Amino acid sequence: MRRAIATVIRVTGLCNARYSPGDRVTVNLDKVCIDKNESDNLCIFALGAILANMSRIRMNEKTLASCPDPATGLGGNVIFSIEKEQDSSEYTRGTE
C-alpha cells in the first residue's frame, strides 16, 4: 500500500481538533481516501494544508505543512511532518 502520513510535530495555542504531538492523519494513496483506522482526529481546515503539501512530494520524501489557523485568538496552529511511503512487501510483482 502506498500512503502518506501527516504527523503532528508542534502545536501552538489550543487546537480546536485537540491535536497533540504524535497524532497522525494517514491517507491511503491507492484508494485515495483517509485511513480511519490509522488516523487520529481529522480537522477539515488542516486537511487542506496536508493534501496540498502531500501532492508536492515524491515517495519516501518529507515536507512540512501548517494548518491555516494563526493561533492569534482562541485557536491553535499545528505543524505537520508529511511523508509518503510504500510497503514494499505488497509490490513484489515482476521480481520473481
PDB file of C-alpha atoms in Angstrom:
ATOM      1  CA  MET A   1       0.000   0.000   0.000  1.00  0.00           C
ATOM      2  CA  ARG A   2       1.196   3.484  -0.818  1.00  0.00           C
ATOM      3  CA  ARG A   3       0.325   6.012   1.842  1.00  0.00           C
ATOM      4  CA  ALA A   4       1.030   9.495   3.085  1.00  0.00           C
ATOM      5  CA  ILE A   5       1.307  10.111   6.805  1.00  0.00           C
ATOM      6  CA  ALA A   6       0.949  13.549   8.377  1.00  0.00           C
ATOM      7  CA  THR A   7       2.301  13.559  11.932  1.00  0.00           C
ATOM      8  CA  VAL A   8       1.792  16.462  14.339  1.00  0.00           C
ATOM      9  CA  ILE A   9       5.178  17.788  15.435  1.00  0.00           C
ATOM     10  CA  ARG A  10       4.165  21.070  17.128  1.00  0.00           C
ATOM     11  CA  VAL A  11       1.026  22.745  18.472  1.00  0.00           C
ATOM     12  CA  THR A  12       0.877  26.444  19.372  1.00  0.00           C
ATOM     13  CA  GLY A  13      -2.142  27.638  21.331  1.00  0.00           C
ATOM     14  CA  LEU A  14      -5.233  25.492  21.784  1.00  0.00           C
ATOM     15  CA  CYS A  15      -6.077  23.428  18.715  1.00  0.00           C
ATOM     16  CA  ASN A  16      -9.849  23.028  18.331  1.00  0.00           C
ATOM     17  CA  ALA A  17      -9.337  19.495  16.960  1.00  0.00           C
ATOM     18  CA  ARG A  18      -7.318  18.756  20.127  1.00  0.00           C
ATOM     19  CA  TYR A  19      -4.228  17.692  18.176  1.00  0.00           C
ATOM     20  CA  SER A  20      -1.118  16.936  20.178  1.00  0.00           C
ATOM     21  CA  PRO A  21       2.394  15.958  19.057  1.00  0.00           C
ATOM     22  CA  GLY A  22       2.450  12.429  17.667  1.00  0.00           C
ATOM     23  CA  ASP A  23      -1.137  12.470  16.363  1.00  0.00           C
ATOM     24  CA  ARG A  24      -1.428  11.259  12.765  1.00  0.00           C
ATOM     25  CA  VAL A  25      -3.588  11.513   9.676  1.00  0.00           C
ATOM     26  CA  THR A  26      -2.973   8.693   7.194  1.00  0.00           C
ATOM     27  CA  VAL A  27      -4.038   8.848   3.544  1.00  0.00           C
ATOM     28  CA  ASN A  28      -4.223   5.595   1.575  1.00  0.00           C
ATOM     29  CA  LEU A  29      -2.862   6.699  -1.798  1.00  0.00           C
ATOM     30  CA  ASP A  30      -4.035   3.537  -3.581  1.00  0.00           C
ATOM     31  CA  LYS A  31      -7.670   4.069  -2.579  1.00  0.00           C
ATOM     32  CA  VAL A  32      -7.343   7.871  -2.399  1.00  0.00           C
ATOM     33  CA  CYS A  33      -9.052   8.098   0.986  1.00  0.00           C
ATOM     34  CA  ILE A  34      -8.341   8.754   4.658  1.00  0.00           C
ATOM     35  CA  ASP A  35      -7.445   5.567   6.528  1.00  0.00           C
ATOM     36  CA  LYS A  36      -9.748   5.948   9.549  1.00  0.00           C
ATOM     37  CA  ASN A  37      -8.132   3.031  11.397  1.00  0.00           C
ATOM     38  CA  GLU A  38      -4.678   4.623  11.139  1.00  0.00           C
ATOM     39  CA  SER A  39      -5.709   8.227  11.848  1.00  0.00           C
ATOM     40  CA  ASP A  40      -6.495  10.360  14.867  1.00  0.00           C
ATOM     41  CA  ASN A  41      -8.915  13.320  14.748  1.00  0.00           C
ATOM     42  CA  LEU A  42      -9.353  14.945  11.367  1.00  0.00           C
ATOM     43  CA  CYS A  43      -9.539  18.738  11.166  1.00  0.00           C
ATOM     44  CA  ILE A  44     -11.055  19.827   7.854  1.00  0.00           C
ATOM     45  CA  PHE A  45      -9.008  23.037   7.860  1.00  0.00           C
ATOM     46  CA  ALA A  46      -5.711  21.239   8.447  1.00  0.00           C
ATOM     47  CA  LEU A  47      -6.676  18.649   5.832  1.00  0.00           C
ATOM     48  CA  GLY A  48      -6.459  21.280   3.092  1.00  0.00           C
ATOM     49  CA  ALA A  49      -2.872  22.111   4.047  1.00  0.00           C
ATOM     50  CA  ILE A  50      -1.962  18.431   4.381  1.00  0.00           C
ATOM     51  CA  LEU A  51      -3.356  17.464   0.963  1.00  0.00           C
ATOM     52  CA  ALA A  52      -1.800  20.465  -0.809  1.00  0.00           C
ATOM     53  CA  ASN A  53       1.670  19.701   0.552  1.00  0.00           C
ATOM     54  CA  MET A  54       1.297  15.925   0.212  1.00  0.00           C
ATOM     55  CA  SER A  55       0.761  16.296  -3.529  1.00  0.00           C
ATOM     56  CA  ARG A  56       4.089  18.113  -3.926  1.00  0.00           C
ATOM     57  CA  ILE A  57       6.411  15.384  -2.681  1.00  0.00           C
ATOM     58  CA  ARG A  58       7.593  12.077  -4.125  1.00  0.00           C
ATOM     59  CA  MET A  59       7.618   8.669  -2.484  1.00  0.00           C
ATOM     60  CA  ASN A  60       9.990   8.485   0.528  1.00  0.00           C
ATOM     61  CA  GLU A  61      10.290  12.277   0.749  1.00  0.00           C
ATOM     62  CA  LYS A  62       9.180  14.526   3.611  1.00  0.00           C
ATOM     63  CA  THR A  63       7.784  18.035   3.860  1.00  0.00           C
ATOM     64  CA  LEU A  64       6.133  20.258   6.459  1.00  0.00           C
ATOM     65  CA  ALA A  65       2.629  21.713   6.484  1.00  0.00           C
ATOM     66  CA  SER A  66       0.953  24.239   8.751  1.00  0.00           C
ATOM     67  CA  CYS A  67      -2.757  24.441   9.373  1.00  0.00           C
ATOM     68  CA  PRO A  68      -4.193  27.835   8.352  1.00  0.00           C
ATOM     69  CA  ASP A  69      -5.087  28.913  11.921  1.00  0.00           C
ATOM     70  CA  PRO A  70      -2.555  31.578  13.002  1.00  0.00           C
ATOM     71  CA  ALA A  71      -3.216  30.872  16.723  1.00  0.00           C
ATOM     72  CA  THR A  72      -3.728  34.552  17.497  1.00  0.00           C
ATOM     73  CA  GLY A  73      -7.154  34.156  19.112  1.00  0.00           C
ATOM     74  CA  LEU A  74      -8.810  31.153  20.682  1.00  0.00           C
ATOM     75  CA  GLY A  75      -7.471  28.668  18.116  1.00  0.00           C
ATOM     76  CA  GLY A  76      -4.170  26.915  17.762  1.00  0.00           C
ATOM     77  CA  ASN A  77      -1.648  26.421  14.990  1.00  0.00           C
ATOM     78  CA  VAL A  78      -0.455  22.903  14.167  1.00  0.00           C
ATOM     79  CA  ILE A  79       2.672  21.917  12.233  1.00  0.00           C
ATOM     80  CA  PHE A  80       2.672  18.528  10.494  1.00  0.00           C
ATOM     81  CA  SER A  81       5.525  16.475   9.082  1.00  0.00           C
ATOM     82  CA  ILE A  82       4.282  14.712   5.942  1.00  0.00           C
ATOM     83  CA  GLU A  83       5.915  11.630   4.452  1.00  0.00           C
ATOM     84  CA  LYS A  84       4.965   9.336   1.586  1.00  0.00           C
ATOM     85  CA  GLU A  85       5.889   5.676   1.910  1.00  0.00           C
ATOM     86  CA  GLN A  86       5.279   2.388   0.153  1.00  0.00           C
ATOM     87  CA  ASP A  87       5.040  -1.060   1.733  1.00  0.00           C
ATOM     88  CA  SER A  88       7.443  -2.999  -0.491  1.00  0.00           C
ATOM     89  CA  SER A  89       6.069  -6.380   0.621  1.00  0.00           C
ATOM     90  CA  GLU A  90       2.874  -5.657  -1.347  1.00  0.00           C
ATOM     91  CA  TYR A  91       4.735  -4.657  -4.514  1.00  0.00           C
ATOM     92  CA  THR A  92       6.805  -7.704  -5.422  1.00  0.00           C
ATOM     93  CA  ARG A  93       5.237  -8.216  -8.860  1.00  0.00           C
ATOM     94  CA  GLY A  94       7.884  -8.577 -11.552  1.00  0.00           C
ATOM     95  CA  THR A  95      10.652  -9.563  -9.142  1.00  0.00           C
ATOM     96  CA  GLU A  96      10.001 -13.295  -9.246  1.00  0.00           C
TER      97      GLU A  96
END
